[in-house]
Amino acid sequence: QSVLTQPPSASGTPGQRVTISCSGSSSNIGRNYVYWYRQLPGTAPKVLIYRNNQRPSRVPDRFSGSKSGTSASLAISGLRSEDEADYFCAVWDDSLSGVVFGGGTSLTV
Amino acid sequence: QVQLVQSGAEVKKPGASVKVSCKASGYTFTMYGISWVRQAPGQGLEWMGWISVYNGNTNYAQKLQGRVTMTTDTSTSTAYMDLRSLRSDDTAVYYCAREVSGLHGEFDFWGQGTLVTVSS
């Protein structure tokens, strides 16, 4: 049971907009930065969104992150087949004194 | 360019220890921390702990306290993760990740992963 709750799966058709949620608590999302990582099969994760809503320069602006209270969301617009991957949220938890990950969401396009 | 290159796959028996290395290049090693994250087959990501390369301070996940040790060798820009008393549920791909100093959870570069299989 992960400290952060994500839906196990999400799906959409090419061109659509999809949102992946990440629900936490006051000891993690409520007071710390949220990060989103994308993992393609057989490869290491890569950062997609950092510090709640910032994108590395290599990540297209189709990807956006937001945070409100104890929840965060990753939105992907203009869905493409290459967006099929596993997506994980991550945040520091003050109570556990460690980084916690969501269980991951497998996106199907 | 920044690279983290990990050591090769390992097969260990229950009760044994494993030491995974992570050689960094392309940046000043002491200016970033290193975290270790593992992923059991078909499962999600699990943070194992962090080491400050600058001063050697560590912070381990509560679940692994007493079984894991993280170290660095600044002369070779290499980080190490030592896991003892291995059990079958330690079978996983182990990743090292560069962590932006002061921002726990911000892993901007990752190693390629090392598969550790624990089996009798």
PDB file of C-alpha atoms in Angstrom:
ATOM      1  CA  GLN A   1       0.000   0.000   0.000  1.00  0.00           C
ATOM      2  CA  SER A   2       1.678   3.204  -1.193  1.00  0.00           C
ATOM      3  CA  VAL A   3       1.597   6.386   0.880  1.00  0.00           C
ATOM      4  CA  LEU A   4       0.656   8.230  -2.305  1.00  0.00           C
ATOM      5  CA  THR A   5      -2.412   7.007  -4.191  1.00  0.00           C
ATOM      6  CA  GLN A   6      -2.482   6.915  -7.975  1.00  0.00           C
ATOM      7  CA  PRO A   7      -4.958   5.170 -10.268  1.00  0.00           C
ATOM      8  CA  PRO A   8      -3.301   1.961 -11.528  1.00  0.00           C
ATOM      9  CA  SER A   9      -4.271   2.678 -15.112  1.00  0.00           C
ATOM     10  CA  ALA A  10      -5.421   5.438 -17.437  1.00  0.00           C
ATOM     11  CA  SER A  11      -6.202   5.537 -21.113  1.00  0.00           C
ATOM     12  CA  GLY A  12      -7.005   7.896 -23.935  1.00  0.00           C
ATOM     13  CA  THR A  13      -7.076   8.214 -27.684  1.00  0.00           C
ATOM     14  CA  PRO A  14      -4.570  10.184 -29.781  1.00  0.00           C
ATOM     15  CA  GLY A  15      -5.124  13.917 -29.416  1.00  0.00           C
ATOM     16  CA  GLN A  16      -7.102  13.661 -26.197  1.00  0.00           C
ATOM     17  CA  ARG A  17      -6.207  15.143 -22.837  1.00  0.00           C
ATOM     18  CA  VAL A  18      -5.678  12.823 -19.886  1.00  0.00           C
ATOM     19  CA  THR A  19      -5.080  13.578 -16.223  1.00  0.00           C
ATOM     20  CA  ILE A  20      -3.351  11.371 -13.663  1.00  0.00           C
ATOM     21  CA  SER A  21      -3.960  12.090  -9.990  1.00  0.00           C
ATOM     22  CA  CYS A  22      -1.733  11.616  -6.965  1.00  0.00           C
ATOM     23  CA  SER A  23      -3.331  11.828  -3.541  1.00  0.00           C
ATOM     24  CA  GLY A  24      -1.315  12.231  -0.369  1.00  0.00           C
ATOM     25  CA  SER A  25      -1.501  13.932   3.006  1.00  0.00           C
ATOM     26  CA  SER A  26      -0.400  16.982   4.955  1.00  0.00           C
ATOM     27  CA  SER A  27       2.940  15.369   5.774  1.00  0.00           C
ATOM     28  CA  ASN A  28       3.935  14.951   2.141  1.00  0.00           C
ATOM     29  CA  ILE A  29       2.132  16.671  -0.734  1.00  0.00           C
ATOM     30  CA  GLY A  30       0.640  19.225   1.641  1.00  0.00           C
ATOM     31  CA  ARG A  31       3.994  20.777   2.402  1.00  0.00           C
ATOM     32  CA  ASN A  32       6.628  19.578  -0.093  1.00  0.00           C
ATOM     33  CA  TYR A  33       7.394  19.655  -3.795  1.00  0.00           C
ATOM     34  CA  VAL A  34       5.831  16.991  -6.010  1.00  0.00           C
ATOM     35  CA  TYR A  35       7.759  15.281  -8.790  1.00  0.00           C
ATOM     36  CA  TRP A  36       6.540  13.199 -11.706  1.00  0.00           C
ATOM     37  CA  TYR A  37       8.604  10.487 -13.371  1.00  0.00           C
ATOM     38  CA  ARG A  38       7.953   8.591 -16.570  1.00  0.00           C
ATOM     39  CA  GLN A  39       9.256   5.087 -17.119  1.00  0.00           C
ATOM     40  CA  LEU A  40       9.292   3.234 -20.426  1.00  0.00           C
ATOM     41  CA  PRO A  41       9.466  -0.574 -20.283  1.00  0.00           C
ATOM     42  CA  GLY A  42      12.907  -1.859 -19.383  1.00  0.00           C
ATOM     43  CA  THR A  43      14.392   1.580 -18.825  1.00  0.00           C
ATOM     44  CA  ALA A  44      15.170   3.839 -15.889  1.00  0.00           C
ATOM     45  CA  PRO A  45      12.636   6.496 -14.873  1.00  0.00           C
ATOM     46  CA  LYS A  46      13.128  10.053 -16.112  1.00  0.00           C
ATOM     47  CA  VAL A  47      11.906  13.241 -14.520  1.00  0.00           C
ATOM     48  CA  LEU A  48       8.913  14.729 -16.301  1.00  0.00           C
ATOM     49  CA  ILE A  49       7.816  17.453 -13.870  1.00  0.00           C
ATOM     50  CA  TYR A  50       9.815  18.851 -10.961  1.00  0.00           C
ATOM     51  CA  ARG A  51       8.894  21.177  -8.089  1.00  0.00           C
ATOM     52  CA  ASN A  52       5.140  20.752  -8.686  1.00  0.00           C
ATOM     53  CA  ASN A  53       4.881  22.303 -12.144  1.00  0.00           C
ATOM     54  CA  GLN A  54       8.301  22.827 -13.737  1.00  0.00           C
ATOM     55  CA  ARG A  55       9.312  21.045 -16.929  1.00  0.00           C
ATOM     56  CA  PRO A  56      12.868  20.144 -17.947  1.00  0.00           C
ATOM     57  CA  SER A  57      13.734  21.742 -21.274  1.00  0.00           C
ATOM     58  CA  ARG A  58      13.511  18.402 -23.103  1.00  0.00           C
ATOM     59  CA  VAL A  59       9.887  17.808 -22.005  1.00  0.00           C
ATOM     60  CA  PRO A  60       7.248  19.250 -24.361  1.00  0.00           C
ATOM     61  CA  ASP A  61       4.670  21.682 -23.032  1.00  0.00           C
ATOM     62  CA  ARG A  62       1.964  19.051 -23.610  1.00  0.00           C
ATOM     63  CA  PHE A  63       2.896  17.897 -20.115  1.00  0.00           C
ATOM     64  CA  SER A  64       1.905  19.981 -17.091  1.00  0.00           C
ATOM     65  CA  GLY A  65       1.804  19.496 -13.341  1.00  0.00           C
ATOM     66  CA  SER A  66      -0.297  21.074 -10.640  1.00  0.00           C
ATOM     67  CA  LYS A  67      -0.822  20.784  -6.910  1.00  0.00           C
ATOM     68  CA  SER A  68      -3.687  21.721  -4.643  1.00  0.00           C
ATOM     69  CA  GLY A  69      -3.753  20.945  -0.939  1.00  0.00           C
ATOM     70  CA  THR A  70      -2.802  17.307  -0.465  1.00  0.00           C
ATOM     71  CA  SER A  71      -3.287  16.252  -4.088  1.00  0.00           C
ATOM     72  CA  ALA A  72      -1.341  16.691  -7.296  1.00  0.00           C
ATOM     73  CA  SER A  73      -2.092  16.045 -10.942  1.00  0.00           C
ATOM     74  CA  LEU A  74      -0.218  15.397 -14.144  1.00  0.00           C
ATOM     75  CA  ALA A  75      -1.989  16.461 -17.323  1.00  0.00           C
ATOM     76  CA  ILE A  76      -1.019  15.304 -20.788  1.00  0.00           C
ATOM     77  CA  SER A  77      -2.667  17.036 -23.715  1.00  0.00           C
ATOM     78  CA  GLY A  78      -2.502  16.092 -27.391  1.00  0.00           C
ATOM     79  CA  LEU A  79      -1.979  12.460 -26.441  1.00  0.00           C
ATOM     80  CA  ARG A  80       0.438  10.510 -28.632  1.00  0.00           C
ATOM     81  CA  SER A  81       1.194   6.820 -28.906  1.00  0.00           C
ATOM     82  CA  GLU A  82       4.700   7.384 -27.572  1.00  0.00           C
ATOM     83  CA  ASP A  83       3.188   8.657 -24.299  1.00  0.00           C
ATOM     84  CA  GLU A  84       2.396   5.047 -23.389  1.00  0.00           C
ATOM     85  CA  ALA A  85       4.444   4.489 -20.241  1.00  0.00           C
ATOM     86  CA  ASP A  86       4.246   4.181 -16.468  1.00  0.00           C
ATOM     87  CA  TYR A  87       3.961   7.447 -14.559  1.00  0.00           C
ATOM     88  CA  PHE A  88       4.952   7.860 -10.921  1.00  0.00           C
ATOM     89  CA  CYS A  89       4.537  10.756  -8.517  1.00  0.00           C
ATOM     90  CA  ALA A  90       7.093  11.286  -5.746  1.00  0.00           C
ATOM     91  CA  VAL A  91       7.398  13.586  -2.761  1.00  0.00           C
ATOM     92  CA  TRP A  92       9.306  13.928   0.515  1.00  0.00           C
ATOM     93  CA  ASP A  93       7.298  12.798   3.535  1.00  0.00           C
ATOM     94  CA  ASP A  94       8.091  14.692   6.747  1.00  0.00           C
ATOM     95  CA  SER A  95       6.622  12.001   9.013  1.00  0.00           C
ATOM     96  CA  LEU A  96       8.546   9.152   7.410  1.00  0.00           C
ATOM     97  CA  SER A  97      11.657  11.287   6.781  1.00  0.00           C
ATOM     98  CA  GLY A  98      11.959   9.761   3.356  1.00  0.00           C
ATOM     99  CA  VAL A  99      10.884  10.009  -0.257  1.00  0.00           C
ATOM    100  CA  VAL A 100       7.647   8.235  -1.084  1.00  0.00           C
ATOM    101  CA  PHE A 101       6.404   7.188  -4.518  1.00  0.00           C
ATOM    102  CA  GLY A 102       2.927   6.628  -5.777  1.00  0.00           C
ATOM    103  CA  GLY A 103       2.107   3.127  -6.945  1.00  0.00           C
ATOM    104  CA  GLY A 104       2.339   4.212 -10.560  1.00  0.00           C
ATOM    105  CA  THR A 105      -0.172   4.674 -13.375  1.00  0.00           C
ATOM    106  CA  SER A 106       0.107   2.717 -16.596  1.00  0.00           C
ATOM    107  CA  LEU A 107      -1.047   4.899 -19.482  1.00  0.00           C
ATOM    108  CA  THR A 108      -2.466   3.297 -22.610  1.00  0.00           C
ATOM    109  CA  VAL A 109      -2.984   5.300 -25.783  1.00  0.00           C
TER     110      VAL A 109
ATOM    111  CA  GLN B   1      27.275  14.894 -20.348  1.00  0.00           C
ATOM    112  CA  VAL B   2      26.109  13.563 -17.012  1.00  0.00           C
ATOM    113  CA  GLN B   3      26.242   9.782 -16.744  1.00  0.00           C
ATOM    114  CA  LEU B   4      25.700   7.284 -13.962  1.00  0.00           C
ATOM    115  CA  VAL B   5      26.965   3.822 -14.883  1.00  0.00           C
ATOM    116  CA  GLN B   6      26.100   0.948 -12.590  1.00  0.00           C
ATOM    117  CA  SER B   7      27.714  -2.420 -12.065  1.00  0.00           C
ATOM    118  CA  GLY B   8      26.349  -5.574 -13.637  1.00  0.00           C
ATOM    119  CA  ALA B   9      23.639  -8.010 -12.629  1.00  0.00           C
ATOM    120  CA  GLU B  10      24.091 -10.153  -9.534  1.00  0.00           C
ATOM    121  CA  VAL B  11      22.665 -13.470  -8.358  1.00  0.00           C
ATOM    122  CA  LYS B  12      22.824 -14.060  -4.625  1.00  0.00           C
ATOM    123  CA  LYS B  13      21.617 -16.678  -2.180  1.00  0.00           C
ATOM    124  CA  PRO B  14      19.327 -15.775   0.732  1.00  0.00           C
ATOM    125  CA  GLY B  15      21.316 -14.418   3.653  1.00  0.00           C
ATOM    126  CA  ALA B  16      24.160 -13.137   1.476  1.00  0.00           C
ATOM    127  CA  SER B  17      25.144  -9.524   0.799  1.00  0.00           C
ATOM    128  CA  VAL B  18      25.353  -7.533  -2.419  1.00  0.00           C
ATOM    129  CA  LYS B  19      27.258  -4.354  -3.222  1.00  0.00           C
ATOM    130  CA  VAL B  20      26.163  -2.305  -6.223  1.00  0.00           C
ATOM    131  CA  SER B  21      28.338   0.487  -7.608  1.00  0.00           C
ATOM    132  CA  CYS B  22      27.374   3.644  -9.474  1.00  0.00           C
ATOM    133  CA  LYS B  23      30.146   5.560 -11.263  1.00  0.00           C
ATOM    134  CA  ALA B  24      29.387   9.194 -11.975  1.00  0.00           C
ATOM    135  CA  SER B  25      30.858  11.362 -14.705  1.00  0.00           C
ATOM    136  CA  GLY B  26      30.200  14.679 -16.419  1.00  0.00           C
ATOM    137  CA  TYR B  27      29.696  16.769 -13.273  1.00  0.00           C
ATOM    138  CA  THR B  28      31.287  17.685  -9.955  1.00  0.00           C
ATOM    139  CA  PHE B  29      30.522  14.605  -7.873  1.00  0.00           C
ATOM    140  CA  THR B  30      30.502  16.362  -4.509  1.00  0.00           C
ATOM    141  CA  MET B  31      27.881  18.919  -5.489  1.00  0.00           C
ATOM    142  CA  TYR B  32      24.976  16.489  -5.600  1.00  0.00           C
ATOM    143  CA  GLY B  33      23.574  13.717  -3.440  1.00  0.00           C
ATOM    144  CA  ILE B  34      22.945  10.159  -4.564  1.00  0.00           C
ATOM    145  CA  SER B  35      19.762   8.280  -3.814  1.00  0.00           C
ATOM    146  CA  TRP B  36      19.078   4.605  -4.382  1.00  0.00           C
ATOM    147  CA  VAL B  37      15.690   3.429  -5.625  1.00  0.00           C
ATOM    148  CA  ARG B  38      14.636  -0.145  -6.281  1.00  0.00           C
ATOM    149  CA  GLN B  39      11.875  -1.744  -8.303  1.00  0.00           C
ATOM    150  CA  ALA B  40      10.716  -5.313  -7.740  1.00  0.00           C
ATOM    151  CA  PRO B  41       9.532  -7.181 -10.867  1.00  0.00           C
ATOM    152  CA  GLY B  42       6.269  -5.706 -12.106  1.00  0.00           C
ATOM    153  CA  GLN B  43       6.075  -3.366  -9.115  1.00  0.00           C
ATOM    154  CA  GLY B  44       6.474   0.330  -8.384  1.00  0.00           C
ATOM    155  CA  LEU B  45       9.433   2.373  -7.230  1.00  0.00           C
ATOM    156  CA  GLU B  46      10.751   2.216  -3.673  1.00  0.00           C
ATOM    157  CA  TRP B  47      13.175   4.788  -2.252  1.00  0.00           C
ATOM    158  CA  MET B  48      15.943   3.123  -0.260  1.00  0.00           C
ATOM    159  CA  GLY B  49      17.920   6.057   1.017  1.00  0.00           C
ATOM    160  CA  TRP B  50      20.241   8.933   0.271  1.00  0.00           C
ATOM    161  CA  ILE B  51      23.830   9.896   0.824  1.00  0.00           C
ATOM    162  CA  SER B  52      25.368  13.340   0.759  1.00  0.00           C
ATOM    163  CA  VAL B  53      28.495  13.003  -1.336  1.00  0.00           C
ATOM    164  CA  TYR B  54      29.757  16.268   0.174  1.00  0.00           C
ATOM    165  CA  ASN B  55      29.943  15.098   3.808  1.00  0.00           C
ATOM    166  CA  GLY B  56      28.872  11.434   3.823  1.00  0.00           C
ATOM    167  CA  ASN B  57      25.634  12.012   5.745  1.00  0.00           C
ATOM    168  CA  THR B  58      23.052   9.328   5.097  1.00  0.00           C
ATOM    169  CA  ASN B  59      19.320   8.863   5.496  1.00  0.00           C
ATOM    170  CA  TYR B  60      17.932   5.368   5.037  1.00  0.00           C
ATOM    171  CA  ALA B  61      14.364   4.228   4.574  1.00  0.00           C
ATOM    172  CA  GLN B  62      13.013   2.968   7.889  1.00  0.00           C
ATOM    173  CA  LYS B  63      12.196  -0.399   6.346  1.00  0.00           C
ATOM    174  CA  LEU B  64      15.850  -1.025   5.439  1.00  0.00           C
ATOM    175  CA  GLN B  65      17.596   0.429   8.481  1.00  0.00           C
ATOM    176  CA  GLY B  66      20.219  -1.987   9.765  1.00  0.00           C
ATOM    177  CA  ARG B  67      20.527  -3.852   6.453  1.00  0.00           C
ATOM    178  CA  VAL B  68      21.670  -1.139   4.059  1.00  0.00           C
ATOM    179  CA  THR B  69      24.803   0.988   3.928  1.00  0.00           C
ATOM    180  CA  MET B  70      25.495   3.695   1.366  1.00  0.00           C
ATOM    181  CA  THR B  71      28.985   5.048   0.798  1.00  0.00           C
ATOM    182  CA  THR B  72      30.901   7.075  -1.747  1.00  0.00           C
ATOM    183  CA  ASP B  73      34.479   7.229  -2.979  1.00  0.00           C
ATOM    184  CA  THR B  74      35.143  10.769  -4.140  1.00  0.00           C
ATOM    185  CA  SER B  75      38.521   9.792  -5.618  1.00  0.00           C
ATOM    186  CA  THR B  76      36.758   7.675  -8.232  1.00  0.00           C
ATOM    187  CA  SER B  77      33.363   9.471  -8.251  1.00  0.00           C
ATOM    188  CA  THR B  78      31.652   6.237  -7.345  1.00  0.00           C
ATOM    189  CA  ALA B  79      28.729   5.572  -5.029  1.00  0.00           C
ATOM    190  CA  TYR B  80      28.036   2.204  -3.448  1.00  0.00           C
ATOM    191  CA  MET B  81      24.976   0.539  -1.976  1.00  0.00           C
ATOM    192  CA  ASP B  82      25.537  -2.485   0.256  1.00  0.00           C
ATOM    193  CA  LEU B  83      22.508  -4.614   1.193  1.00  0.00           C
ATOM    194  CA  ARG B  84      22.925  -7.450   3.713  1.00  0.00           C
ATOM    195  CA  SER B  85      20.880 -10.452   4.833  1.00  0.00           C
ATOM    196  CA  LEU B  86      19.246 -10.721   1.443  1.00  0.00           C
ATOM    197  CA  ARG B  87      15.774 -12.214   1.143  1.00  0.00           C
ATOM    198  CA  SER B  88      13.791 -13.281  -1.887  1.00  0.00           C
ATOM    199  CA  ASP B  89      11.741 -10.084  -1.742  1.00  0.00           C
ATOM    200  CA  ASP B  90      14.938  -8.072  -2.257  1.00  0.00           C
ATOM    201  CA  THR B  91      14.923  -9.303  -5.850  1.00  0.00           C
ATOM    202  CA  ALA B  92      14.648  -6.095  -7.834  1.00  0.00           C
ATOM    203  CA  VAL B  93      16.294  -3.683 -10.214  1.00  0.00           C
ATOM    204  CA  TYR B  94      18.360  -1.237  -8.179  1.00  0.00           C
ATOM    205  CA  TYR B  95      18.863   2.295  -9.492  1.00  0.00           C
ATOM    206  CA  CYS B  96      21.151   5.072  -8.359  1.00  0.00           C
ATOM    207  CA  ALA B  97      19.940   8.587  -9.047  1.00  0.00           C
ATOM    208  CA  ARG B  98      21.558  11.987  -8.763  1.00  0.00           C
ATOM    209  CA  GLU B  99      19.663  14.176  -6.333  1.00  0.00           C
ATOM    210  CA  VAL B 100      19.655  17.939  -6.485  1.00  0.00           C
ATOM    211  CA  SER B 101      21.119  19.106  -3.200  1.00  0.00           C
ATOM    212  CA  GLY B 102      18.530  20.104  -0.637  1.00  0.00           C
ATOM    213  CA  LEU B 103      15.626  18.890  -2.746  1.00  0.00           C
ATOM    214  CA  HIS B 104      14.827  15.364  -1.723  1.00  0.00           C
ATOM    215  CA  GLY B 105      12.922  13.590  -4.446  1.00  0.00           C
ATOM    216  CA  GLU B 106      14.388  15.597  -7.307  1.00  0.00           C
ATOM    217  CA  PHE B 107      16.294  12.947  -9.245  1.00  0.00           C
ATOM    218  CA  ASP B 108      17.528  14.520 -12.446  1.00  0.00           C
ATOM    219  CA  PHE B 109      19.742  11.691 -13.741  1.00  0.00           C
ATOM    220  CA  TRP B 110      19.487   7.956 -13.187  1.00  0.00           C
ATOM    221  CA  GLY B 111      21.770   4.984 -13.650  1.00  0.00           C
ATOM    222  CA  GLN B 112      20.754   2.232 -16.033  1.00  0.00           C
ATOM    223  CA  GLY B 113      19.779  -0.123 -13.214  1.00  0.00           C
ATOM    224  CA  THR B 114      21.278  -3.307 -11.762  1.00  0.00           C
ATOM    225  CA  LEU B 115      19.220  -6.477 -11.485  1.00  0.00           C
ATOM    226  CA  VAL B 116      19.790  -8.304  -8.210  1.00  0.00           C
ATOM    227  CA  THR B 117      18.235 -11.746  -8.025  1.00  0.00           C
ATOM    228  CA  VAL B 118      18.010 -13.501  -4.680  1.00  0.00           C
ATOM    229  CA  SER B 119      17.396 -17.194  -5.067  1.00  0.00           C
ATOM    230  CA  SER B 120      18.473 -20.410  -3.432  1.00  0.00           C
TER     231      SER B 120
END
